[in-house]
Amino acid sequence: MAILVIAEHDNRALKGATLNTLGAAAQLGGELHLLVAGFSCAAVVAQAAAIPGVSKVLVADAAVYAHQLAENLSRLVAGLGKGYSHLLAPAGSAGKNLLPRVAALLDVAQFSDIVGVVSPNTFKRPIYAGNAIATVQSLDPIVVATVRASAFDPLPAEGGSAAVETLDAAHDAGTSRFVGEELAKSDRPELGSARIVVSGGRGLGSGENFALLEKLADKLGAAVGASRAAVDAGFVANDMQVGQTGKIVAPELYIAVGISGAIQHLAGMKDSKVIVAINKDPEAPIFQVADYGLVADLFEAVPELERAL
Amino acid sequence: MKVLVTVKRVIDYNVKVRVKPDQSDVDLANVKMAMNPFCEIAVEAAVRLKEAGLASEIVAVSVGPAACQEQLRTALALGADRGIQIDSGEAPDPLGVAKLLAAVVAAEKPDLVILGKQSIDGDNNQTGQMLAALLDWPQATFASALALEAGRLRVTREIDGGLQSLELNLPAIVTTDLRLNEPRYASLPNIMKAKKKPLEVKSPVELGVTLKAHTRLLKVEAPAERQGGIKVGSVSELVEKLKSEAKVI
């Protein structure tokens, strides 16, 4: 049986996490199909069809799917789902909003945030904010799961030529309406898929001081993140939060600046390849997980680091 | 408007969990339990709607063994009017919980159900969405603001990259994110009063729900421990290590 992956995109471009989710799907064995549901999303379809390993791209291009409203999309996906062994989506806000609804329509369980494939029906996933890892088995005919992108290598983005099939079903539940959105505009890489992440905590003292981190991030080609303490203090927007209740990241290099290292923050970044911590408190718990710790005043160390690069 | 709010009994937020030596599950023996933090936010959201004169009654529901009556009493002390414990024995999976809640919704006919977006034990983030599917109601997950305007619900959601705002017909499902509100503490007089508020116990059989296992937990293990590294003495030493040892810049 084939596997259906639901593409994450914004109608203009495919999000990188889709490639990691396909990477997880490739471990299951079976033909890979990719669903692009959106509106005026031809550019995304072209990107999807170019992914080697994807044999078919299903396209549902209709106004009712423009904003990924779960009420409409869940009907489409559940309708398709019966023909597949697995339905997977990246464990971002879109996938987490959609897939439980799909699973309930199909009367099957959903597995959240899988980080390992043990067998086609058995998965590893973090529980208790990553303080324990559960191995869980599906007893259902269809496996529905969201995939933690940082735990799987991506499939390559180019080189394939999948068949494209257009679906005409446009489901409109008529019960919800998109009003608007405010998205952070940034030229920096996406936090969830950046190779390097520079994060700031309460130690930054203010939102203005995040400019120090932004300069460092720009020098490194890095994304900027924050601890929950910095978000709750109003220094930066919530979408920058790294941690149990924010984004889970696993970049090659994670630089934690002025972050004490609360367990909830560590849950979001401890799988990074190399962790650097800069903090003036030598007892800060972040040093227990850092590969390289620098006990220093960040207001001196960060500009010095930026100049040294 | 009648609001139904769900509460779950979970390990206290501040307790460090330990895995049992036989790897069958985490060890919850003699561990402090509390109301799931996202459920506290859900209760607070419901109480604020009542204080604003928009909600007439708040019903708190919990699925679990008798011990979860403690969390229902907390919800009653915070401002819920009555409680329903669904005595399910061992915690069902999210689909089972959603089916039990759907049966309660069918009987209570609320206009709005507010749930936490996830519980801090299973971290599933599923029940609200599943309940919405079973009822065929609209959903607004990860809410950071909500308002009632002319019989419709306006919700701001925390999504990747920013905020999204939706308008939903009622009845509807909302799941709470951290920044929706800061929950209050229950006052002592309200804790005393809560003891006299009605609390019903219902069984899945009474609700007409047959629970089925959809998953099997095979093993629970501690995550790989990350070893601390070294302290460097200066910025230049850090740059040197990152270039020549870690080779990441």
Coordinates of C-alpha atoms in Angstrom, one line a residue:
Chain A
M1 CA 0.0 0.0 0.0
A2 CA 1.1 3.5 -0.6
I3 CA 1.9 6.3 1.9
L4 CA 0.3 9.7 1.7
V5 CA 2.3 12.7 3.0
I6 CA 0.5 16.0 3.4
A7 CA 2.7 18.8 2.1
E8 CA 3.2 21.9 4.4
H9 CA 3.3 25.0 2.3
D10 CA 2.0 28.6 2.0
N11 CA 0.7 28.3 -1.5
R12 CA 4.0 29.8 -2.8
A13 CA 6.7 27.4 -1.6
L14 CA 7.0 24.0 -0.1
K15 CA 8.2 24.1 3.6
G16 CA 11.4 22.2 4.2
A17 CA 9.8 20.0 6.9
T18 CA 7.9 18.2 4.1
L19 CA 11.1 16.8 2.9
N20 CA 12.0 15.5 6.3
T21 CA 8.5 13.9 6.6
L22 CA 9.1 12.2 3.3
G23 CA 12.4 11.0 4.7
A24 CA 10.5 9.3 7.6
A25 CA 7.9 8.0 5.1
A26 CA 10.7 6.4 3.0
Q27 CA 11.7 4.3 6.0
L28 CA 8.2 2.7 6.0
G29 CA 8.4 1.1 2.6
G30 CA 5.8 1.7 0.0
E31 CA 5.1 4.1 -2.8
L32 CA 5.2 7.8 -1.7
H33 CA 2.4 10.1 -2.7
L34 CA 2.4 13.8 -1.7
L35 CA -0.8 15.8 -1.3
V36 CA -0.7 19.5 -2.1
A37 CA -3.9 21.1 -0.9
G38 CA -4.1 24.9 -1.3
F39 CA -5.2 27.6 -3.6
S40 CA -3.2 28.9 -6.6
C41 CA -0.4 26.7 -5.5
A42 CA 1.0 25.7 -8.8
A43 CA 4.6 26.7 -7.7
V44 CA 4.3 24.3 -4.8
V45 CA 3.1 21.5 -7.1
A46 CA 6.1 22.0 -9.3
Q47 CA 8.4 21.7 -6.4
A48 CA 6.6 18.7 -5.1
A49 CA 6.8 16.9 -8.4
A50 CA 10.6 17.4 -8.5
I51 CA 11.2 15.4 -5.3
P52 CA 12.9 12.1 -6.1
G53 CA 11.1 9.3 -4.4
V54 CA 7.7 10.8 -4.8
S55 CA 5.8 8.8 -7.4
K56 CA 2.6 10.8 -7.5
V57 CA 1.6 14.3 -6.5
L58 CA -2.1 14.8 -5.7
V59 CA -3.3 18.4 -6.1
A60 CA -6.4 19.9 -4.6
D61 CA -6.3 23.5 -5.7
A62 CA -9.4 25.4 -4.5
A63 CA -10.3 28.5 -2.5
V64 CA -11.7 26.4 0.4
Y65 CA -8.2 25.1 1.0
A66 CA -6.4 28.5 0.8
H67 CA -5.8 28.7 4.5
Q68 CA -5.6 25.0 5.4
L69 CA -8.8 25.2 7.5
A70 CA -9.1 21.9 9.3
E71 CA -12.8 21.6 8.8
N72 CA -12.5 21.5 5.0
L73 CA -9.1 19.8 4.7
S74 CA -9.8 17.0 7.1
R75 CA -12.7 15.8 4.9
L76 CA -10.5 15.8 1.8
V77 CA -7.7 13.9 3.6
A78 CA -10.0 11.4 5.4
G79 CA -11.7 10.7 2.0
L80 CA -8.3 9.9 0.5
G81 CA -7.0 8.1 3.6
K82 CA -8.8 4.9 3.1
G83 CA -6.6 4.0 0.1
Y84 CA -3.4 4.4 2.1
S85 CA -1.5 2.5 4.8
H86 CA 0.0 5.7 6.3
L87 CA -1.0 9.4 6.4
L88 CA 1.9 11.6 7.5
A89 CA 2.4 15.3 8.0
P90 CA 5.1 17.5 9.5
A91 CA 4.4 18.1 13.2
G92 CA 4.1 21.9 12.7
S93 CA 1.1 23.9 13.7
A94 CA -0.7 22.9 10.4
G95 CA -0.2 19.2 10.8
K96 CA -1.1 19.2 14.5
N97 CA -4.3 21.1 13.7
L98 CA -5.3 18.8 10.9
L99 CA -4.2 15.2 11.5
P100 CA -6.1 14.4 14.8
R101 CA -9.2 15.5 13.0
V102 CA -8.5 13.2 10.1
A103 CA -7.7 10.3 12.4
A104 CA -11.0 10.7 14.3
L105 CA -12.9 10.8 11.0
L106 CA -11.2 7.5 10.1
D107 CA -11.8 6.1 13.6
V108 CA -8.1 5.4 14.1
A109 CA -5.4 6.6 16.6
Q110 CA -3.0 9.4 15.7
F111 CA 0.7 9.4 16.7
S112 CA 2.1 12.8 17.5
D113 CA 5.6 14.0 16.8
I114 CA 7.2 10.7 15.9
V115 CA 11.0 10.7 16.2
G116 CA 11.8 7.2 15.1
V117 CA 10.4 4.4 12.9
V118 CA 10.8 1.0 14.5
S119 CA 8.7 -0.9 12.0
P120 CA 5.8 0.2 9.7
N121 CA 3.4 0.2 12.7
T122 CA 5.7 0.9 15.6
F123 CA 7.2 4.3 16.4
K124 CA 9.2 6.2 18.9
R125 CA 7.9 9.4 20.2
P126 CA 8.7 11.8 23.1
I127 CA 6.4 12.1 26.1
Y128 CA 6.6 14.2 29.2
A129 CA 8.3 17.0 27.3
G130 CA 11.0 14.7 25.9
N131 CA 11.9 13.4 29.4
A132 CA 10.9 9.9 28.3
I133 CA 10.7 8.2 24.9
A134 CA 7.7 5.9 24.3
T135 CA 7.7 3.1 21.8
V136 CA 4.1 2.7 20.6
Q137 CA 2.4 0.3 18.2
S138 CA -0.6 0.9 16.1
L139 CA -3.5 -1.6 16.2
D140 CA -5.4 0.2 13.4
P141 CA -5.5 -0.5 9.7
I142 CA -4.3 3.0 8.8
V143 CA -1.5 4.8 10.6
V144 CA -1.9 8.5 11.0
A145 CA 1.1 10.4 12.4
T146 CA 2.8 13.8 12.6
V147 CA 6.6 13.7 12.1
R148 CA 9.1 15.7 14.0
A149 CA 11.1 17.1 11.1
S150 CA 14.4 17.5 13.1
A151 CA 14.5 13.8 13.8
F152 CA 14.7 12.6 10.1
D153 CA 17.0 13.4 7.2
P154 CA 15.2 15.1 4.3
L155 CA 14.8 13.6 0.9
P156 CA 16.6 15.7 -1.8
A157 CA 14.5 18.5 -3.2
E158 CA 15.3 18.0 -6.9
G159 CA 15.9 15.4 -9.5
G160 CA 12.6 13.6 -9.7
S161 CA 9.5 13.9 -11.9
A162 CA 6.4 12.6 -10.3
A163 CA 3.1 12.2 -12.0
V164 CA 0.6 15.0 -11.1
E165 CA -3.0 14.1 -10.5
T166 CA -5.7 16.8 -10.0
L167 CA -8.5 16.2 -7.5
D168 CA -11.7 18.1 -8.0
A169 CA -13.3 17.5 -4.6
A170 CA -13.7 20.9 -2.8
H171 CA -15.1 20.3 0.6
D172 CA -16.6 23.4 2.3
A173 CA -17.9 22.8 5.8
G174 CA -19.0 26.4 5.9
T175 CA -18.5 26.7 9.7
S176 CA -15.2 28.6 9.9
R177 CA -13.7 31.6 8.1
F178 CA -10.2 32.9 7.7
V179 CA -10.0 36.5 8.9
G180 CA -6.4 37.4 8.7
E181 CA -2.9 36.6 9.7
E182 CA 0.2 38.4 10.9
L183 CA 3.4 36.6 9.9
A184 CA 6.8 37.6 10.9
K185 CA 8.8 38.8 7.9
S186 CA 12.4 37.8 8.0
D187 CA 15.1 37.2 5.5
R188 CA 16.7 34.8 7.9
P189 CA 16.3 31.0 7.6
E190 CA 13.3 29.3 9.2
L191 CA 13.8 28.5 12.8
G192 CA 12.7 24.9 12.4
S193 CA 15.1 24.0 9.6
A194 CA 18.1 26.4 10.0
R195 CA 21.6 25.0 10.1
I196 CA 22.6 27.4 12.9
V197 CA 20.3 28.9 15.5
V198 CA 21.2 31.8 17.9
S199 CA 18.7 32.0 20.8
G200 CA 18.3 34.6 23.5
G201 CA 16.8 34.4 27.0
R202 CA 15.9 36.6 29.9
G203 CA 19.5 37.6 30.2
L204 CA 19.1 39.8 27.1
G205 CA 17.1 42.2 29.3
S206 CA 15.0 43.7 26.5
G207 CA 13.6 43.3 23.0
E208 CA 16.0 46.0 21.7
N209 CA 19.0 44.0 22.9
F210 CA 18.0 41.1 20.6
A211 CA 19.6 43.3 17.9
L212 CA 22.9 42.0 19.2
L213 CA 21.8 38.4 18.4
E214 CA 20.4 39.4 15.0
K215 CA 23.8 40.8 14.0
L216 CA 25.5 37.6 15.1
A217 CA 22.8 35.5 13.3
D218 CA 23.3 37.5 10.1
K219 CA 27.0 36.9 10.2
L220 CA 26.4 33.1 10.6
G221 CA 23.4 32.8 8.3
A222 CA 21.5 31.7 11.3
A223 CA 17.9 31.8 12.5
V224 CA 17.1 33.6 15.8
G225 CA 15.2 31.9 18.6
A226 CA 14.2 32.7 22.1
S227 CA 13.5 31.0 25.4
R228 CA 10.0 31.1 26.9
A229 CA 11.2 33.5 29.5
A230 CA 12.2 36.0 26.8
V231 CA 8.8 35.5 25.0
D232 CA 6.8 35.8 28.2
A233 CA 8.7 39.0 29.1
G234 CA 7.6 40.4 25.8
F235 CA 11.1 40.8 24.3
V236 CA 10.2 38.9 21.1
A237 CA 7.2 37.3 19.4
N238 CA 5.9 33.9 20.4
D239 CA 6.8 32.2 17.1
M240 CA 10.5 32.5 18.0
Q241 CA 10.1 30.3 21.1
V242 CA 12.2 27.2 21.3
G243 CA 11.2 24.6 23.8
Q244 CA 8.6 22.1 24.9
T245 CA 5.7 24.4 24.0
G246 CA 7.4 26.2 21.1
K247 CA 9.5 24.9 18.3
I248 CA 11.7 21.8 18.5
V249 CA 15.0 22.4 16.7
A250 CA 18.0 20.3 16.1
P251 CA 20.5 22.4 14.1
E252 CA 24.1 21.7 13.6
L253 CA 25.0 24.6 15.9
Y254 CA 22.8 26.1 18.6
I255 CA 24.1 29.1 20.4
A256 CA 22.2 29.8 23.7
V257 CA 22.8 33.4 24.9
G258 CA 21.6 34.5 28.3
I259 CA 19.5 31.4 28.7
S260 CA 19.6 29.6 32.0
G261 CA 18.5 26.2 30.5
A262 CA 15.1 25.4 32.1
I263 CA 14.1 21.8 31.4
Q264 CA 11.3 23.1 29.1
H265 CA 13.8 24.9 26.9
L266 CA 16.2 22.0 26.8
A267 CA 13.4 19.8 25.5
G268 CA 13.3 22.0 22.4
M269 CA 17.0 22.0 21.5
K270 CA 18.9 19.2 23.2
D271 CA 19.2 17.2 20.0
S272 CA 21.3 19.9 18.4
K273 CA 24.6 18.6 17.1
V274 CA 26.8 21.2 18.8
I275 CA 25.5 23.4 21.7
V276 CA 27.3 26.6 22.7
A277 CA 26.2 28.5 25.9
I278 CA 27.1 32.0 26.8
N279 CA 25.9 32.9 30.3
K280 CA 27.4 35.0 33.2
D281 CA 26.1 32.5 35.8
P282 CA 28.6 29.6 35.9
E283 CA 25.9 27.5 37.7
A284 CA 23.3 27.9 34.9
P285 CA 21.9 24.4 33.9
I286 CA 22.5 25.2 30.2
F287 CA 26.2 24.4 30.8
Q288 CA 25.3 20.8 31.7
V289 CA 24.3 20.2 28.1
A290 CA 26.6 22.6 26.3
D291 CA 29.5 21.3 24.3
Y292 CA 31.2 24.6 24.7
G293 CA 30.4 26.9 27.6
L294 CA 31.6 30.5 28.0
V295 CA 31.0 32.2 31.3
A296 CA 30.9 35.8 30.3
D297 CA 28.8 38.9 30.1
L298 CA 26.9 38.5 26.9
F299 CA 26.9 42.2 26.2
E300 CA 30.7 41.9 25.8
A301 CA 31.0 38.4 24.5
V302 CA 28.3 38.5 21.7
P303 CA 29.8 41.6 19.9
E304 CA 33.3 40.2 20.3
L305 CA 32.1 36.8 18.8
E306 CA 30.5 38.6 15.9
R307 CA 33.7 40.5 15.1
A308 CA 35.8 37.4 15.4
L309 CA 33.8 35.5 12.7
Chain B
M1 CA -24.3 30.5 26.6
K2 CA -23.2 27.2 28.2
V3 CA -19.5 26.4 28.2
L4 CA -17.9 23.0 28.8
V5 CA -14.3 22.9 29.9
T6 CA -12.1 19.8 30.2
V7 CA -9.5 19.2 32.9
K8 CA -6.9 16.5 33.2
R9 CA -5.0 15.2 36.2
V10 CA -1.3 15.0 35.3
I11 CA 2.1 15.0 37.0
D12 CA 2.9 18.4 38.4
Y13 CA 4.7 20.7 36.0
N14 CA 7.7 21.0 38.3
V15 CA 8.3 17.3 39.0
K16 CA 11.1 15.5 37.1
V17 CA 9.7 12.3 35.7
R18 CA 11.6 9.1 36.0
V19 CA 11.2 6.0 33.9
K20 CA 10.4 2.7 35.7
P21 CA 13.4 0.3 35.8
D22 CA 11.3 -2.3 33.8
Q23 CA 10.7 0.3 31.1
S24 CA 6.9 -0.3 31.2
D25 CA 6.1 3.4 31.8
V26 CA 7.1 6.4 33.8
D27 CA 6.9 6.1 37.5
L28 CA 4.0 8.0 38.9
A29 CA 4.0 6.4 42.4
N30 CA 4.0 9.0 45.2
V31 CA 4.5 11.8 42.6
K32 CA 2.7 15.2 43.1
M33 CA -0.2 15.5 40.7
A34 CA -1.9 18.7 39.5
M35 CA -4.3 20.1 36.9
N36 CA -2.6 20.1 33.4
P37 CA -1.4 23.7 32.9
F38 CA -3.2 24.1 29.5
C39 CA -6.4 23.0 31.2
E40 CA -5.9 25.7 33.9
I41 CA -5.8 28.2 31.0
A42 CA -9.0 26.7 29.6
V43 CA -10.8 27.0 32.9
E44 CA -9.6 30.6 33.2
A45 CA -10.9 31.4 29.7
A46 CA -14.3 29.9 30.6
V47 CA -14.5 31.8 33.9
R48 CA -13.6 35.1 32.1
L49 CA -16.4 34.5 29.7
K50 CA -18.8 34.1 32.6
E51 CA -17.5 37.2 34.4
A52 CA -18.0 39.2 31.2
G53 CA -21.6 38.1 31.2
L54 CA -21.2 36.0 28.0
A55 CA -21.4 32.5 29.6
S56 CA -24.2 31.5 31.9
E57 CA -23.0 28.1 33.1
I58 CA -19.6 26.4 33.1
V59 CA -19.4 22.6 33.3
A60 CA -16.0 21.0 34.0
V61 CA -15.4 17.5 32.8
S62 CA -12.6 15.1 33.5
V63 CA -11.9 11.6 32.2
G64 CA -10.0 9.4 34.6
P65 CA -10.1 7.5 37.9
A66 CA -11.7 8.9 41.1
A67 CA -8.5 10.8 41.9
C68 CA -9.2 13.3 39.2
Q69 CA -12.1 14.6 41.3
E70 CA -9.4 16.6 43.0
Q71 CA -8.8 18.5 39.8
L72 CA -12.5 18.9 39.2
R73 CA -12.8 20.5 42.6
T74 CA -10.0 22.8 41.7
A75 CA -12.0 23.8 38.6
L76 CA -15.1 24.4 40.7
A77 CA -13.0 26.5 43.1
L78 CA -11.8 28.6 40.1
G79 CA -15.4 29.3 39.0
A80 CA -16.9 26.3 37.2
D81 CA -20.5 25.6 38.3
R82 CA -20.6 21.8 38.3
G83 CA -18.3 18.9 37.6
I84 CA -18.6 15.6 35.7
Q85 CA -16.1 12.8 36.3
I86 CA -16.1 10.1 33.6
D87 CA -14.9 7.1 35.4
S88 CA -12.8 5.5 32.7
G89 CA -10.4 3.6 34.9
E90 CA -7.0 3.7 33.1
A91 CA -6.7 6.7 30.9
P92 CA -8.0 5.9 27.4
D93 CA -6.1 7.2 24.3
P94 CA -7.1 10.6 22.9
L95 CA -9.7 9.1 20.5
G96 CA -11.4 7.3 23.4
V97 CA -11.4 10.5 25.5
A98 CA -12.8 12.4 22.6
K99 CA -15.6 9.8 22.2
L100 CA -16.5 10.1 25.9
L101 CA -16.5 13.9 25.7
A102 CA -18.7 13.8 22.6
A103 CA -21.2 11.8 24.5
V104 CA -21.2 14.4 27.3
V105 CA -21.6 17.1 24.8
A106 CA -24.6 15.4 23.3
A107 CA -26.2 15.3 26.7
E108 CA -25.1 18.8 27.9
K109 CA -25.5 20.7 24.6
P110 CA -22.9 23.4 25.3
D111 CA -22.3 26.2 22.8
L112 CA -18.6 26.1 23.3
V113 CA -16.0 23.5 24.5
I114 CA -12.7 24.8 25.7
L115 CA -9.8 22.3 26.1
G116 CA -6.1 22.6 26.7
K117 CA -4.1 22.2 23.5
Q118 CA -2.2 19.2 25.0
S119 CA -1.5 17.6 28.3
I120 CA 2.0 17.6 29.6
D121 CA 2.2 13.9 30.1
G122 CA 1.3 12.3 26.7
D123 CA 2.0 15.6 24.8
N124 CA -0.5 14.3 22.2
N125 CA -2.2 17.5 21.2
Q126 CA -5.2 15.6 19.7
T127 CA -8.3 15.5 21.9
G128 CA -9.8 18.9 20.9
Q129 CA -9.4 18.3 17.2
M130 CA -10.8 14.7 17.5
L131 CA -13.8 16.0 19.5
A132 CA -14.4 18.6 16.8
A133 CA -14.3 15.9 14.1
L134 CA -16.7 13.6 16.0
L135 CA -19.2 16.5 16.5
D136 CA -18.6 18.0 13.1
W137 CA -18.0 21.4 14.8
P138 CA -15.4 24.0 13.8
Q139 CA -12.2 24.2 15.7
A140 CA -9.7 26.9 16.7
T141 CA -6.6 25.2 18.1
F142 CA -3.7 26.9 19.9
A143 CA -5.8 30.0 20.8
S144 CA -4.0 33.1 22.2
A145 CA -7.1 35.4 22.2
L146 CA -10.8 34.8 21.9
A147 CA -13.8 37.1 21.6
L148 CA -17.5 36.7 21.0
E149 CA -19.0 39.0 18.4
A150 CA -22.6 38.7 17.4
G151 CA -23.0 35.1 18.1
R152 CA -19.7 34.1 16.4
L153 CA -16.4 33.4 17.9
R154 CA -13.3 35.3 16.9
V155 CA -10.1 33.4 17.8
T156 CA -6.4 34.3 17.3
R157 CA -4.3 31.3 16.9
E158 CA -0.5 30.8 17.4
I159 CA 0.8 29.2 14.2
D160 CA 4.3 28.6 12.9
G161 CA 5.6 32.0 11.8
G162 CA 3.0 34.2 13.6
L163 CA -0.6 34.5 14.3
Q164 CA -3.8 33.6 12.5
S165 CA -7.3 34.9 13.1
L166 CA -10.4 32.8 12.5
E167 CA -14.1 33.3 12.9
L168 CA -16.1 30.3 13.9
N169 CA -19.8 29.5 14.0
L170 CA -21.1 28.3 17.3
P171 CA -21.1 25.6 18.7
A172 CA -17.3 25.4 18.4
I173 CA -14.2 23.8 19.9
V174 CA -11.3 25.9 21.2
T175 CA -7.9 24.6 22.4
T176 CA -5.8 26.9 24.5
D177 CA -2.2 28.0 24.1
L178 CA 0.0 29.4 26.8
R179 CA -0.6 33.0 26.1
L180 CA -4.4 33.0 26.2
N181 CA -4.4 34.2 29.8
E182 CA -2.7 33.9 33.1
P183 CA -4.8 31.6 35.3
R184 CA -5.8 32.9 38.8
Y185 CA -5.3 31.0 42.0
A186 CA -8.3 29.6 43.9
S187 CA -9.1 31.6 47.0
L188 CA -9.7 29.7 50.3
P189 CA -13.4 30.8 50.5
N190 CA -13.9 29.5 46.9
I191 CA -12.1 26.3 47.7
M192 CA -14.5 25.8 50.6
K193 CA -17.5 26.7 48.4
A194 CA -16.4 24.3 45.7
K195 CA -16.8 21.4 48.1
K196 CA -20.6 21.9 48.0
K197 CA -20.9 22.3 44.2
P198 CA -22.4 19.3 42.4
L199 CA -20.1 16.7 41.0
E200 CA -21.5 13.7 39.1
V201 CA -19.8 10.5 38.2
K202 CA -20.6 8.8 35.0
S203 CA -19.3 5.5 33.5
P204 CA -18.6 5.0 29.8
V205 CA -21.4 2.5 29.7
E206 CA -23.9 5.1 31.0
L207 CA -22.7 7.4 28.2
G208 CA -23.1 4.6 25.7
V209 CA -19.4 4.6 24.7
T210 CA -17.5 1.4 24.2
L211 CA -13.8 2.0 24.4
K212 CA -11.4 0.2 22.2
A213 CA -7.6 0.1 22.3
H214 CA -6.1 1.6 19.2
T215 CA -2.5 1.6 20.3
R216 CA -0.2 -0.5 22.5
L217 CA 2.6 1.0 24.6
L218 CA 5.5 -1.3 24.2
K219 CA 8.3 0.5 26.1
V220 CA 9.2 3.7 27.8
E221 CA 12.8 4.6 28.1
A222 CA 14.8 7.6 29.3
P223 CA 16.1 9.8 26.5
A224 CA 19.8 9.6 25.6
E225 CA 21.6 11.8 28.2
R226 CA 23.6 14.6 26.7
Q227 CA 27.0 14.9 28.2
G228 CA 28.2 18.4 29.1
G229 CA 31.3 19.5 27.3
I230 CA 34.0 21.9 28.3
K231 CA 34.2 25.5 29.4
V232 CA 36.2 27.8 27.2
G233 CA 38.1 30.8 28.6
S234 CA 37.5 33.3 25.9
V235 CA 35.6 34.2 22.7
S236 CA 38.7 33.5 20.6
E237 CA 39.1 30.1 22.1
L238 CA 35.4 29.4 21.4
V239 CA 35.8 30.5 17.8
E240 CA 38.9 28.3 17.4
K241 CA 37.0 25.2 18.9
L242 CA 34.0 25.8 16.6
K243 CA 36.2 26.0 13.6
S244 CA 38.8 23.3 14.1
E245 CA 37.2 20.9 16.6
A246 CA 33.5 21.0 16.0
K247 CA 33.9 22.1 12.4
V248 CA 30.4 23.8 12.3
I249 CA 31.5 27.3 11.2

